[in-house]
CSV table of C-alpha atoms and ligand atoms in Angstrom, one decimal:
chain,number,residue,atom,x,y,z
A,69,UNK,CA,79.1,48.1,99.2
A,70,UNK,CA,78.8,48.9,95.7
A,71,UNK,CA,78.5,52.6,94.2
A,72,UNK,CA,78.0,53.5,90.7
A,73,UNK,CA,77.9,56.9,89.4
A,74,UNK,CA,75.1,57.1,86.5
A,75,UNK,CA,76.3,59.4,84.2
A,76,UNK,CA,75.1,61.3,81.2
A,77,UNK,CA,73.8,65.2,79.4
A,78,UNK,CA,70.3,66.1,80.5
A,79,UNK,CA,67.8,64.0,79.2
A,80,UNK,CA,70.4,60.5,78.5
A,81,UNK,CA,67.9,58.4,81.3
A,82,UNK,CA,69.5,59.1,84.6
A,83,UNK,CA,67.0,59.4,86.6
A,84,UNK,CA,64.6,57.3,84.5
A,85,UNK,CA,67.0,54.4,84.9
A,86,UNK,CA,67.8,55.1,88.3
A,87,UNK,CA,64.5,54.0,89.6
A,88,UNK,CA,65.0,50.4,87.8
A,89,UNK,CA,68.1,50.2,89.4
A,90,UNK,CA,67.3,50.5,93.1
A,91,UNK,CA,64.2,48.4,92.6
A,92,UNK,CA,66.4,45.7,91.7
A,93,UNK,CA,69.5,46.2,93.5
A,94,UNK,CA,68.3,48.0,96.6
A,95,UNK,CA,70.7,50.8,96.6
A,96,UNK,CA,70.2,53.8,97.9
A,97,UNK,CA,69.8,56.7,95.5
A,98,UNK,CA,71.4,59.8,95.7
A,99,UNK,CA,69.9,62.6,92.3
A,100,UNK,CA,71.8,66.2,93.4
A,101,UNK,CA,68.6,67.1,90.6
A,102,UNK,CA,65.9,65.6,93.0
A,103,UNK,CA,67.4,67.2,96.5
A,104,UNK,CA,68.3,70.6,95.1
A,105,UNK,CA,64.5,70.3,93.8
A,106,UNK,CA,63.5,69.1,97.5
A,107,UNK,CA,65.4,72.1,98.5
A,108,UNK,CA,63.5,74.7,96.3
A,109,UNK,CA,59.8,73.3,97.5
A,110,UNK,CA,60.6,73.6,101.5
A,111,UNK,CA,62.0,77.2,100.1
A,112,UNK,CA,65.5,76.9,102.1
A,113,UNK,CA,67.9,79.4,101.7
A,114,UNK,CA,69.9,76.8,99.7
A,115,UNK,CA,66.9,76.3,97.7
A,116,UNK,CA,66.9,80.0,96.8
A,117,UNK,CA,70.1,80.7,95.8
A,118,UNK,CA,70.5,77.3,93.9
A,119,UNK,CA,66.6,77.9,91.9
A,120,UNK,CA,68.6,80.8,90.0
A,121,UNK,CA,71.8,78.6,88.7
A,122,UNK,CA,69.0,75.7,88.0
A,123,UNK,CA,66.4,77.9,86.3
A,124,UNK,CA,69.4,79.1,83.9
A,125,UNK,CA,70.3,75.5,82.9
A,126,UNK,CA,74.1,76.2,85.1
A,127,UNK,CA,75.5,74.0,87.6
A,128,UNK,CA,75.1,75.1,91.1
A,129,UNK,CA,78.3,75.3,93.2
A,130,UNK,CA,80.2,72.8,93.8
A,131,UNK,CA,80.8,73.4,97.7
A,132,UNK,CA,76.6,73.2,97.7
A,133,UNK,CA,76.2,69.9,96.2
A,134,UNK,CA,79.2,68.4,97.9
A,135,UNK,CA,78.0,69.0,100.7
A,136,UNK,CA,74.3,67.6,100.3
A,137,UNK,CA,76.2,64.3,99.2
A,138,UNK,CA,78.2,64.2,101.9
A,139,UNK,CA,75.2,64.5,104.8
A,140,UNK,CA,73.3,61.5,102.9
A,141,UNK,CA,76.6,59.5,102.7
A,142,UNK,CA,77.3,59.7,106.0
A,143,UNK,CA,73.4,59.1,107.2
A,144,UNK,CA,73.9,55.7,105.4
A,145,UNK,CA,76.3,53.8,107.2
A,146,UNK,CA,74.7,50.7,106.4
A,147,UNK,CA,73.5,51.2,102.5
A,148,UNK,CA,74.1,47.6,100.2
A,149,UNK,CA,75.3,50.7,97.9
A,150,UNK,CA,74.8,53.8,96.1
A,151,UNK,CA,73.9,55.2,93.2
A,152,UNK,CA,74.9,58.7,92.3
A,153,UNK,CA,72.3,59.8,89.6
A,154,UNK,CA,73.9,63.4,88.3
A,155,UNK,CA,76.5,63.5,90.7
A,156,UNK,CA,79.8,64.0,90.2
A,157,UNK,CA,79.2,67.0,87.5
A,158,UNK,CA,82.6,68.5,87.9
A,159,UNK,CA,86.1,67.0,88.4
A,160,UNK,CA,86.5,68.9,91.4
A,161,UNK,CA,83.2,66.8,92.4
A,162,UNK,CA,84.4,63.6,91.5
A,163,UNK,CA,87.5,64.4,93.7
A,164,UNK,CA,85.6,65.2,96.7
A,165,UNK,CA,83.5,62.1,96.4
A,166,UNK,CA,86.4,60.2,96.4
A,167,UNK,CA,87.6,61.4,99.6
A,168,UNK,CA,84.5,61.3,100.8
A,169,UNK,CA,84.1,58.0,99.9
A,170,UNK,CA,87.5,57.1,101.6
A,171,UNK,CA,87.0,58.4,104.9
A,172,UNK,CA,83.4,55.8,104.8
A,173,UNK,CA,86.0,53.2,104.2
A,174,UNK,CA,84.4,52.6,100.5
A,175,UNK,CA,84.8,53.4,96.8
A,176,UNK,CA,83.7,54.3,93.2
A,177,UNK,CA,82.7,50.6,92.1
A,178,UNK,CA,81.7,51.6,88.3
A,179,UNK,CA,80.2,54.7,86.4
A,180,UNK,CA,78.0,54.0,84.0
A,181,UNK,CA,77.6,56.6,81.0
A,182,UNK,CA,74.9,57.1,78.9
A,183,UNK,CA,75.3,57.9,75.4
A,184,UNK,CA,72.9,59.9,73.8
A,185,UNK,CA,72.9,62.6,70.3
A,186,UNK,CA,72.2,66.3,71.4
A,187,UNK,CA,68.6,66.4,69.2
A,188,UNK,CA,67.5,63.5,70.9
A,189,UNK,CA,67.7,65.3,74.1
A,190,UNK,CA,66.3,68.2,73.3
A,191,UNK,CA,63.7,66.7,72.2
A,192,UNK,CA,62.7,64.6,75.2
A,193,UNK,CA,63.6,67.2,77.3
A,194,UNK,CA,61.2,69.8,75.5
A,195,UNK,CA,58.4,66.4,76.0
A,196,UNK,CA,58.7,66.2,79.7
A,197,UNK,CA,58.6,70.2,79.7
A,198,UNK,CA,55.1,69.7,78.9
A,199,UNK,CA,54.1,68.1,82.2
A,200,UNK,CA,57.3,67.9,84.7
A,201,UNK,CA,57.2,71.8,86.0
A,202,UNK,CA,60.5,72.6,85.4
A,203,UNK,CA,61.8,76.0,84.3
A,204,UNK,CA,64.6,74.4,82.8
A,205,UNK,CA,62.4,72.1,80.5
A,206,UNK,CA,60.7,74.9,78.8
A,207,UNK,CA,62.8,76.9,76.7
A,208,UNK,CA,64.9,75.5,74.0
A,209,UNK,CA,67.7,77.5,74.5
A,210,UNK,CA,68.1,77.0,78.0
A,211,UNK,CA,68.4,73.0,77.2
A,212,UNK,CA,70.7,73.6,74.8
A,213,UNK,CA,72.5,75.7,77.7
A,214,UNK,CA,72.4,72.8,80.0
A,215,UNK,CA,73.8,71.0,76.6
A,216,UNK,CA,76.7,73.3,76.3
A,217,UNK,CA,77.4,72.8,80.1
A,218,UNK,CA,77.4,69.2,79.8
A,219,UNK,CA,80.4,69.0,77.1
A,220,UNK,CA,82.0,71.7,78.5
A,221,UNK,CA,82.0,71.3,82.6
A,222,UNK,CA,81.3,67.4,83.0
A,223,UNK,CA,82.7,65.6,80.4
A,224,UNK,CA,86.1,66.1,81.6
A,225,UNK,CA,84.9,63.9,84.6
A,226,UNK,CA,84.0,60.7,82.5
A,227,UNK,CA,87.7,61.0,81.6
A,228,UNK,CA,88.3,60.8,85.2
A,229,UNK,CA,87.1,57.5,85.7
A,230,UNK,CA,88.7,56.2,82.7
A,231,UNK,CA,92.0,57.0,84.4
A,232,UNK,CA,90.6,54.9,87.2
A,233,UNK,CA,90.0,52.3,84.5
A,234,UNK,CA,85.8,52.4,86.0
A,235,UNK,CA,84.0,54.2,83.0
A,236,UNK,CA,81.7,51.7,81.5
A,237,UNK,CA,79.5,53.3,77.9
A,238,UNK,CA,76.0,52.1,77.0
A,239,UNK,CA,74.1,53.2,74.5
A,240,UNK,CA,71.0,55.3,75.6
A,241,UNK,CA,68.9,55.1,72.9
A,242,UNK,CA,66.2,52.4,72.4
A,243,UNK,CA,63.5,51.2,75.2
A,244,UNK,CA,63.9,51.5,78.4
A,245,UNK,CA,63.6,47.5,79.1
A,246,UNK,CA,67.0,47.0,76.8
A,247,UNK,CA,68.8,50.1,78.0
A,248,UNK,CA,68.6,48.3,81.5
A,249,UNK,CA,69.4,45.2,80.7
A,250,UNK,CA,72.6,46.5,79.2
A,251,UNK,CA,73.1,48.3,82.8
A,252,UNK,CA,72.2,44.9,84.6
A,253,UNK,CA,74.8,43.5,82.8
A,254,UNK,CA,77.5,45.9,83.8
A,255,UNK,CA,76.5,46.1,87.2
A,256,UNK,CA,76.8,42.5,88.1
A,257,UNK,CA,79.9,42.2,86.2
A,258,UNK,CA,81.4,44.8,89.1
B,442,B4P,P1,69.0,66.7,87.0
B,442,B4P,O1,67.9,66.6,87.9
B,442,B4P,O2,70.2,65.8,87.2
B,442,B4P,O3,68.3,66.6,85.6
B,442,B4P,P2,68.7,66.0,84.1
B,442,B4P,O4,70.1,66.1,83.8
B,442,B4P,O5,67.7,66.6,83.3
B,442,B4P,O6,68.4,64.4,84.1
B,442,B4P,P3,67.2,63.6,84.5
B,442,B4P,O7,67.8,62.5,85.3
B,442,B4P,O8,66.2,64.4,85.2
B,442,B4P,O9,66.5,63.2,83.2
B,442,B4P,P4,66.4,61.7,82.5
B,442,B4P,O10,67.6,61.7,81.8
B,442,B4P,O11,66.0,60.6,83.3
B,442,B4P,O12,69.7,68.2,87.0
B,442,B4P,C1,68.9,69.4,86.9
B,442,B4P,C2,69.7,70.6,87.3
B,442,B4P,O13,70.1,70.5,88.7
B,442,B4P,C3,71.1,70.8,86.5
B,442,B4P,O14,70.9,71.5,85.3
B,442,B4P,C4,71.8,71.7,87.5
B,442,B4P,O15,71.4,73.0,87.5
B,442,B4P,C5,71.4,71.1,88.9
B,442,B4P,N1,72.4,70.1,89.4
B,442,B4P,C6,72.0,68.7,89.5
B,442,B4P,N2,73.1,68.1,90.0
B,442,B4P,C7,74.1,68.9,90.0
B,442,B4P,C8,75.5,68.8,90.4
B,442,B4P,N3,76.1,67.6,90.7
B,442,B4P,N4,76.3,69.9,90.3
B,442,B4P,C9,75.8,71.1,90.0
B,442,B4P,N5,74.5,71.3,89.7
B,442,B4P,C10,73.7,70.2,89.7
B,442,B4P,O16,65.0,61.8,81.6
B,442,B4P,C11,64.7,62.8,80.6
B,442,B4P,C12,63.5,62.4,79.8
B,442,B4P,O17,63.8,61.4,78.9
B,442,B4P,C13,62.3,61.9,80.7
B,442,B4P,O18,61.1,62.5,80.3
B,442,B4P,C14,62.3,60.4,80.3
B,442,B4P,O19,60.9,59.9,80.3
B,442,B4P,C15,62.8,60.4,78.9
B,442,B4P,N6,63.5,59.1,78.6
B,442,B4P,C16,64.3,58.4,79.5
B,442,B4P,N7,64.8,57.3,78.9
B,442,B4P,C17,64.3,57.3,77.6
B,442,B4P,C18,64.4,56.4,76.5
B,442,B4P,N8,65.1,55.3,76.5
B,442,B4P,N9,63.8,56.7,75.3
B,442,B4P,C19,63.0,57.9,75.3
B,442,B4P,N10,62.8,58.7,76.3
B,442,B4P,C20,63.5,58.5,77.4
């Protein structure tokens, strides 16, 4: 089994690339963006509560997303791998997956990070705010919140996998054909 964590601020390609990624590789793919969003359209309780950290650009609670993980994990006994798209946020997150991980007799293969400048962000952020729906693509400010949260929560957690000698940078700026052929080329190097 091979699991990668796809990591990166708001707007670096996550999700984007993501959807490459399991077309080629057939993993399974876990977003905490696209299930807390799943959440909020059947209007669940954990919906709810988690539409007012999201709508604000915060993080929601760790125990929340942990959780979610952990259920779809566990559904997938027999997945060729995973692929965390903006998931683990928090070091405490990154813990948990690895015990998680653990007790499913597996492990962290690889994270890939994906480097892109704050402007740039903004700036495709405030793009897809013009067609995805989401409060949190609106406003300016509230990307640049999601920004500040970014270097200030989740950063710590590429660090993380540095210990664990598994971060592996790309560089997230140019098409979307070359930034995935760069992430080809880590992946089958794993
Ligand atoms: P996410 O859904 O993870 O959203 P995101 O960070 O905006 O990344 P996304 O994957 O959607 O965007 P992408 O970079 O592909 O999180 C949303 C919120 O959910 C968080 O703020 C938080 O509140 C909550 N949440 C999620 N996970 C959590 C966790 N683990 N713990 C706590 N809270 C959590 O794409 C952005 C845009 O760029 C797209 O329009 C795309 O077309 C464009 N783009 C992509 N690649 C490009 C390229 N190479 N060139 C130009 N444009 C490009």
């Amino acid at each position: 089994m091979l699991n990668i964590v796809l990591f990166g601020p708001p707007g670096a390609g996550k999700g984007t690339q993501s959807e490459y990624i399991i077309e080629k590789y057939g993993f399974i793919h876990l977003s905490t963006g696209d299930l807390l969003r799943g959440e909020i359209a059947e209007g669940t309780a954990l919906g709810i509560q988690a539409k007012q950290n999201m709508d604000k650009g915060e993080l929601v609670p760790d125990s929340v997303v942990i959780g979610m993980i952990g259920n779809k994990v566990k559904a997938n006994p027999e997945a060729k791998g995973f692929i965390f798209d903006g998931f683990p946020r928090t070091v405490a997150q990154a813990e948990a997956l690895d015990v998680l991980l653990t007790e499913n007799n597996t492990a962290i293969s690889g994270m890939i990070s994906l480097e892109v400048k704050e402007e740039e962000l903004v700036t495709r952020l405030l793009k897809r705010g013009e067609t995805s729906g989401r409060a949190d693509d609106k406003d300016e400010s509230i990307i640049r919140n999601r920004i500040d949260v970014y270097n200030n929560t989740t950063t710590p957690v590429a660090d993380f996998y540095k210990g664990q000698d598994k971060l592996n940078t790309i560089e997230g700026v140019g098409s979307i054909d070359e930034i995935f052929q760069s992430i080809t080329t880590v992946i089958d190097a794993l």
